[in-house]
């Protein structure tokens, strides 16, 4: 769908967490502001000023947002970045929790060392076994002797 940002007056914790897990930036209007007071109707193109997540938490915590209307006029306002923990910051910075987990698996040093694979006698493979889809990846990981999956891993 191409949704990259969700702006709301408030977020329930689970909804905010789900947005971050999908790689969508949750922004909250500053107290006293909302779409109605700013004259927003949903037809605008939203631009968010750059945010640095290198320290885990967003910097700045309050960001400039510009909403450009179809007629060319623009409304600029501040919004609070609702990424509240360093872990959420890492999830968002990686594009969501799935990308974070996969990137973590790929960059894990143990994944780079060759292991004997139970599927091919005498052959070596990495723990990821180069399957393009997640389901194939999970099946491959389960098939390799080098991997001990726990139910909570996936």
mmCIF file of C-alpha atoms in Angstrom:
data_model
loop_
_atom_site.group_PDB
_atom_site.id
_atom_site.type_symbol
_atom_site.label_atom_id
_atom_site.label_comp_id
_atom_site.label_asym_id
_atom_site.label_seq_id
_atom_site.Cartn_x
_atom_site.Cartn_y
_atom_site.Cartn_z
ATOM 1 C CA UNK A 1 0.000 0.000 0.000
ATOM 2 C CA UNK A 2 2.958 2.330 0.402
ATOM 3 C CA UNK A 3 1.989 3.604 3.859
ATOM 4 C CA UNK A 4 5.113 4.871 5.611
ATOM 5 C CA UNK A 5 3.637 7.093 8.361
ATOM 6 C CA UNK A 6 0.524 7.049 10.546
ATOM 7 C CA UNK A 7 -0.431 10.299 12.303
ATOM 8 C CA UNK A 8 -2.998 10.218 15.101
ATOM 9 C CA UNK A 9 -4.077 12.103 18.227
ATOM 10 C CA UNK A 10 -3.139 9.082 20.362
ATOM 11 C CA UNK A 11 -2.225 5.410 19.993
ATOM 12 C CA UNK A 12 -3.135 2.346 21.994
ATOM 13 C CA UNK A 13 0.116 0.596 22.884
ATOM 14 C CA UNK A 14 -0.626 -2.509 20.801
ATOM 15 C CA UNK A 15 -1.578 -0.500 17.710
ATOM 16 C CA UNK A 16 1.547 1.643 17.967
ATOM 17 C CA UNK A 17 3.662 -1.471 18.420
ATOM 18 C CA UNK A 18 2.023 -3.162 15.411
ATOM 19 C CA UNK A 19 2.751 -0.137 13.217
ATOM 20 C CA UNK A 20 6.417 -0.197 14.198
ATOM 21 C CA UNK A 21 6.540 -3.937 13.584
ATOM 22 C CA UNK A 22 5.329 -3.293 10.019
ATOM 23 C CA UNK A 23 7.868 -0.511 9.446
ATOM 24 C CA UNK A 24 5.323 2.321 9.667
ATOM 25 C CA UNK A 25 6.347 5.425 11.623
ATOM 26 C CA UNK A 26 3.781 6.360 14.316
ATOM 27 C CA UNK A 27 3.530 10.129 14.762
ATOM 28 C CA UNK A 28 1.298 11.796 17.307
ATOM 29 C CA UNK A 29 -0.142 15.286 16.997
ATOM 30 C CA UNK A 30 1.063 17.753 19.634
ATOM 31 C CA UNK A 31 -1.467 18.336 22.427
ATOM 32 C CA UNK A 32 -4.264 20.612 21.184
ATOM 33 C CA UNK A 33 -3.696 19.808 17.513
ATOM 34 C CA UNK A 34 -5.488 17.337 15.301
ATOM 35 C CA UNK A 35 -6.408 16.928 11.646
ATOM 36 C CA UNK A 36 -9.427 19.218 12.043
ATOM 37 C CA UNK A 37 -7.592 22.107 13.741
ATOM 38 C CA UNK A 38 -4.842 21.918 11.088
ATOM 39 C CA UNK A 39 -7.346 21.755 8.227
ATOM 40 C CA UNK A 40 -6.203 18.325 7.011
ATOM 41 C CA UNK A 41 -8.660 16.195 5.058
ATOM 42 C CA UNK A 42 -6.549 13.171 4.026
ATOM 43 C CA UNK A 43 -5.824 14.303 0.467
ATOM 44 C CA UNK A 44 -2.426 15.765 1.430
ATOM 45 C CA UNK A 45 1.006 14.426 0.597
ATOM 46 C CA UNK A 46 2.951 14.146 3.845
ATOM 47 C CA UNK A 47 6.678 14.850 4.183
ATOM 48 C CA UNK A 48 8.490 14.134 7.452
ATOM 49 C CA UNK A 49 11.831 15.749 8.337
ATOM 50 C CA UNK A 50 14.739 13.289 8.709
ATOM 51 C CA UNK A 51 14.927 11.330 11.954
ATOM 52 C CA UNK A 52 18.112 9.719 13.295
ATOM 53 C CA UNK A 53 17.745 6.297 14.952
ATOM 54 C CA UNK A 54 21.468 5.559 15.347
ATOM 55 C CA UNK A 55 21.184 5.774 19.144
ATOM 56 C CA UNK A 56 18.092 3.557 19.168
ATOM 57 C CA UNK A 57 15.640 6.277 20.138
ATOM 58 C CA UNK A 58 14.516 8.898 17.627
ATOM 59 C CA UNK A 59 16.388 12.152 17.385
ATOM 60 C CA UNK A 60 14.666 14.550 17.297
ATOM 61 C CA UNK A 61 11.732 13.212 19.346
ATOM 62 C CA UNK A 62 9.507 15.946 17.919
ATOM 63 C CA UNK A 63 9.708 16.230 14.152
ATOM 64 C CA UNK A 64 8.530 18.752 11.536
ATOM 65 C CA UNK A 65 5.786 17.428 9.261
ATOM 66 C CA UNK A 66 4.657 19.153 6.071
ATOM 67 C CA UNK A 67 1.281 18.320 4.559
ATOM 68 C CA UNK A 68 1.005 19.532 0.958
ATOM 69 C CA UNK A 69 -2.536 19.901 -0.337
ATOM 70 C CA UNK A 70 -3.491 19.105 -3.950
ATOM 71 C CA UNK A 71 -3.807 22.849 -4.683
ATOM 72 C CA UNK A 72 -0.120 23.353 -3.727
ATOM 73 C CA UNK A 73 -0.665 25.014 -0.352
ATOM 74 C CA UNK A 74 1.115 23.449 2.601
ATOM 75 C CA UNK A 75 0.587 23.098 6.324
ATOM 76 C CA UNK A 76 3.639 22.553 8.540
ATOM 77 C CA UNK A 77 3.268 21.258 12.078
ATOM 78 C CA UNK A 78 5.188 19.400 14.775
ATOM 79 C CA UNK A 79 4.472 15.785 15.704
ATOM 80 C CA UNK A 80 5.892 13.509 18.379
ATOM 81 C CA UNK A 81 7.692 10.403 17.139
ATOM 82 C CA UNK A 82 6.100 7.533 19.092
ATOM 83 C CA UNK A 83 8.988 5.114 19.064
ATOM 84 C CA UNK A 84 9.497 4.757 22.791
ATOM 85 C CA UNK A 85 12.215 2.129 23.247
ATOM 86 C CA UNK A 86 15.585 1.428 21.595
ATOM 87 C CA UNK A 87 14.286 -1.994 20.489
ATOM 88 C CA UNK A 88 11.375 -0.356 18.674
ATOM 89 C CA UNK A 89 13.873 2.040 17.099
ATOM 90 C CA UNK A 90 15.897 -0.889 15.748
ATOM 91 C CA UNK A 91 12.744 -2.570 14.415
ATOM 92 C CA UNK A 92 11.660 0.609 12.633
ATOM 93 C CA UNK A 93 15.148 1.412 11.309
ATOM 94 C CA UNK A 94 15.274 -2.050 9.700
ATOM 95 C CA UNK A 95 11.870 -1.652 8.037
ATOM 96 C CA UNK A 96 9.912 -3.742 10.552
ATOM 97 C CA UNK A 97 10.364 -6.691 12.852
ATOM 98 C CA UNK A 98 10.526 -9.328 10.098
ATOM 99 C CA UNK A 99 13.326 -7.506 8.300
ATOM 100 C CA UNK A 100 15.091 -6.966 11.634
ATOM 101 C CA UNK A 101 14.971 -10.673 12.485
ATOM 102 C CA UNK A 102 16.081 -11.774 9.021
ATOM 103 C CA UNK A 103 18.909 -9.233 8.948
ATOM 104 C CA UNK A 104 19.961 -10.380 12.411
ATOM 105 C CA UNK A 105 19.988 -14.008 11.236
ATOM 106 C CA UNK A 106 22.010 -13.169 8.148
ATOM 107 C CA UNK A 107 24.613 -11.092 9.991
ATOM 108 C CA UNK A 108 25.010 -13.546 12.872
ATOM 109 C CA UNK A 109 28.618 -14.782 12.739
ATOM 110 C CA UNK A 110 27.524 -18.358 13.282
ATOM 111 C CA UNK A 111 25.568 -18.180 10.042
ATOM 112 C CA UNK A 112 28.713 -17.505 8.069
ATOM 113 C CA UNK A 113 30.585 -20.600 9.212
ATOM 114 C CA UNK A 114 30.076 -23.671 7.024
ATOM 115 C CA UNK A 115 28.315 -26.657 8.593
ATOM 116 C CA UNK A 116 27.522 -30.127 7.385
ATOM 117 C CA UNK A 117 23.978 -30.191 6.068
ATOM 118 C CA UNK A 118 21.713 -33.148 6.866
ATOM 119 C CA UNK A 119 20.020 -32.798 3.483
ATOM 120 C CA UNK A 120 23.093 -33.423 1.318
ATOM 121 C CA UNK A 121 25.623 -36.075 2.308
ATOM 122 C CA UNK A 122 29.083 -34.607 2.504
ATOM 123 C CA UNK A 123 27.949 -31.163 1.324
ATOM 124 C CA UNK A 124 28.451 -27.951 3.216
ATOM 125 C CA UNK A 125 25.958 -25.143 3.488
ATOM 126 C CA UNK A 126 25.339 -22.033 5.499
ATOM 127 C CA UNK A 127 22.570 -22.039 8.075
ATOM 128 C CA UNK A 128 20.334 -20.061 5.717
ATOM 129 C CA UNK A 129 20.541 -22.328 2.642
ATOM 130 C CA UNK A 130 19.656 -19.570 0.088
ATOM 131 C CA UNK A 131 15.878 -20.039 -0.295
ATOM 132 C CA UNK A 132 14.131 -16.841 -1.402
ATOM 133 C CA UNK A 133 10.880 -17.034 0.577
ATOM 134 C CA UNK A 134 10.421 -17.001 4.331
ATOM 135 C CA UNK A 135 8.576 -20.338 4.417
ATOM 136 C CA UNK A 136 11.358 -21.947 2.440
ATOM 137 C CA UNK A 137 13.854 -20.241 4.751
ATOM 138 C CA UNK A 138 12.151 -21.684 7.827
ATOM 139 C CA UNK A 139 12.003 -25.158 6.249
ATOM 140 C CA UNK A 140 15.655 -24.937 5.315
ATOM 141 C CA UNK A 141 16.646 -23.816 8.792
ATOM 142 C CA UNK A 142 14.765 -26.723 10.314
ATOM 143 C CA UNK A 143 16.455 -29.147 7.887
ATOM 144 C CA UNK A 144 20.012 -28.101 8.715
ATOM 145 C CA UNK A 145 21.716 -29.806 11.651
ATOM 146 C CA UNK A 146 23.444 -26.507 12.391
ATOM 147 C CA UNK A 147 20.214 -24.884 13.534
ATOM 148 C CA UNK A 148 18.249 -25.589 16.673
ATOM 149 C CA UNK A 149 14.952 -23.740 16.323
ATOM 150 C CA UNK A 150 12.730 -23.081 19.260
ATOM 151 C CA UNK A 151 9.009 -22.491 18.757
ATOM 152 C CA UNK A 152 9.388 -18.804 19.708
ATOM 153 C CA UNK A 153 12.002 -18.182 16.987
ATOM 154 C CA UNK A 154 9.331 -17.903 14.322
#
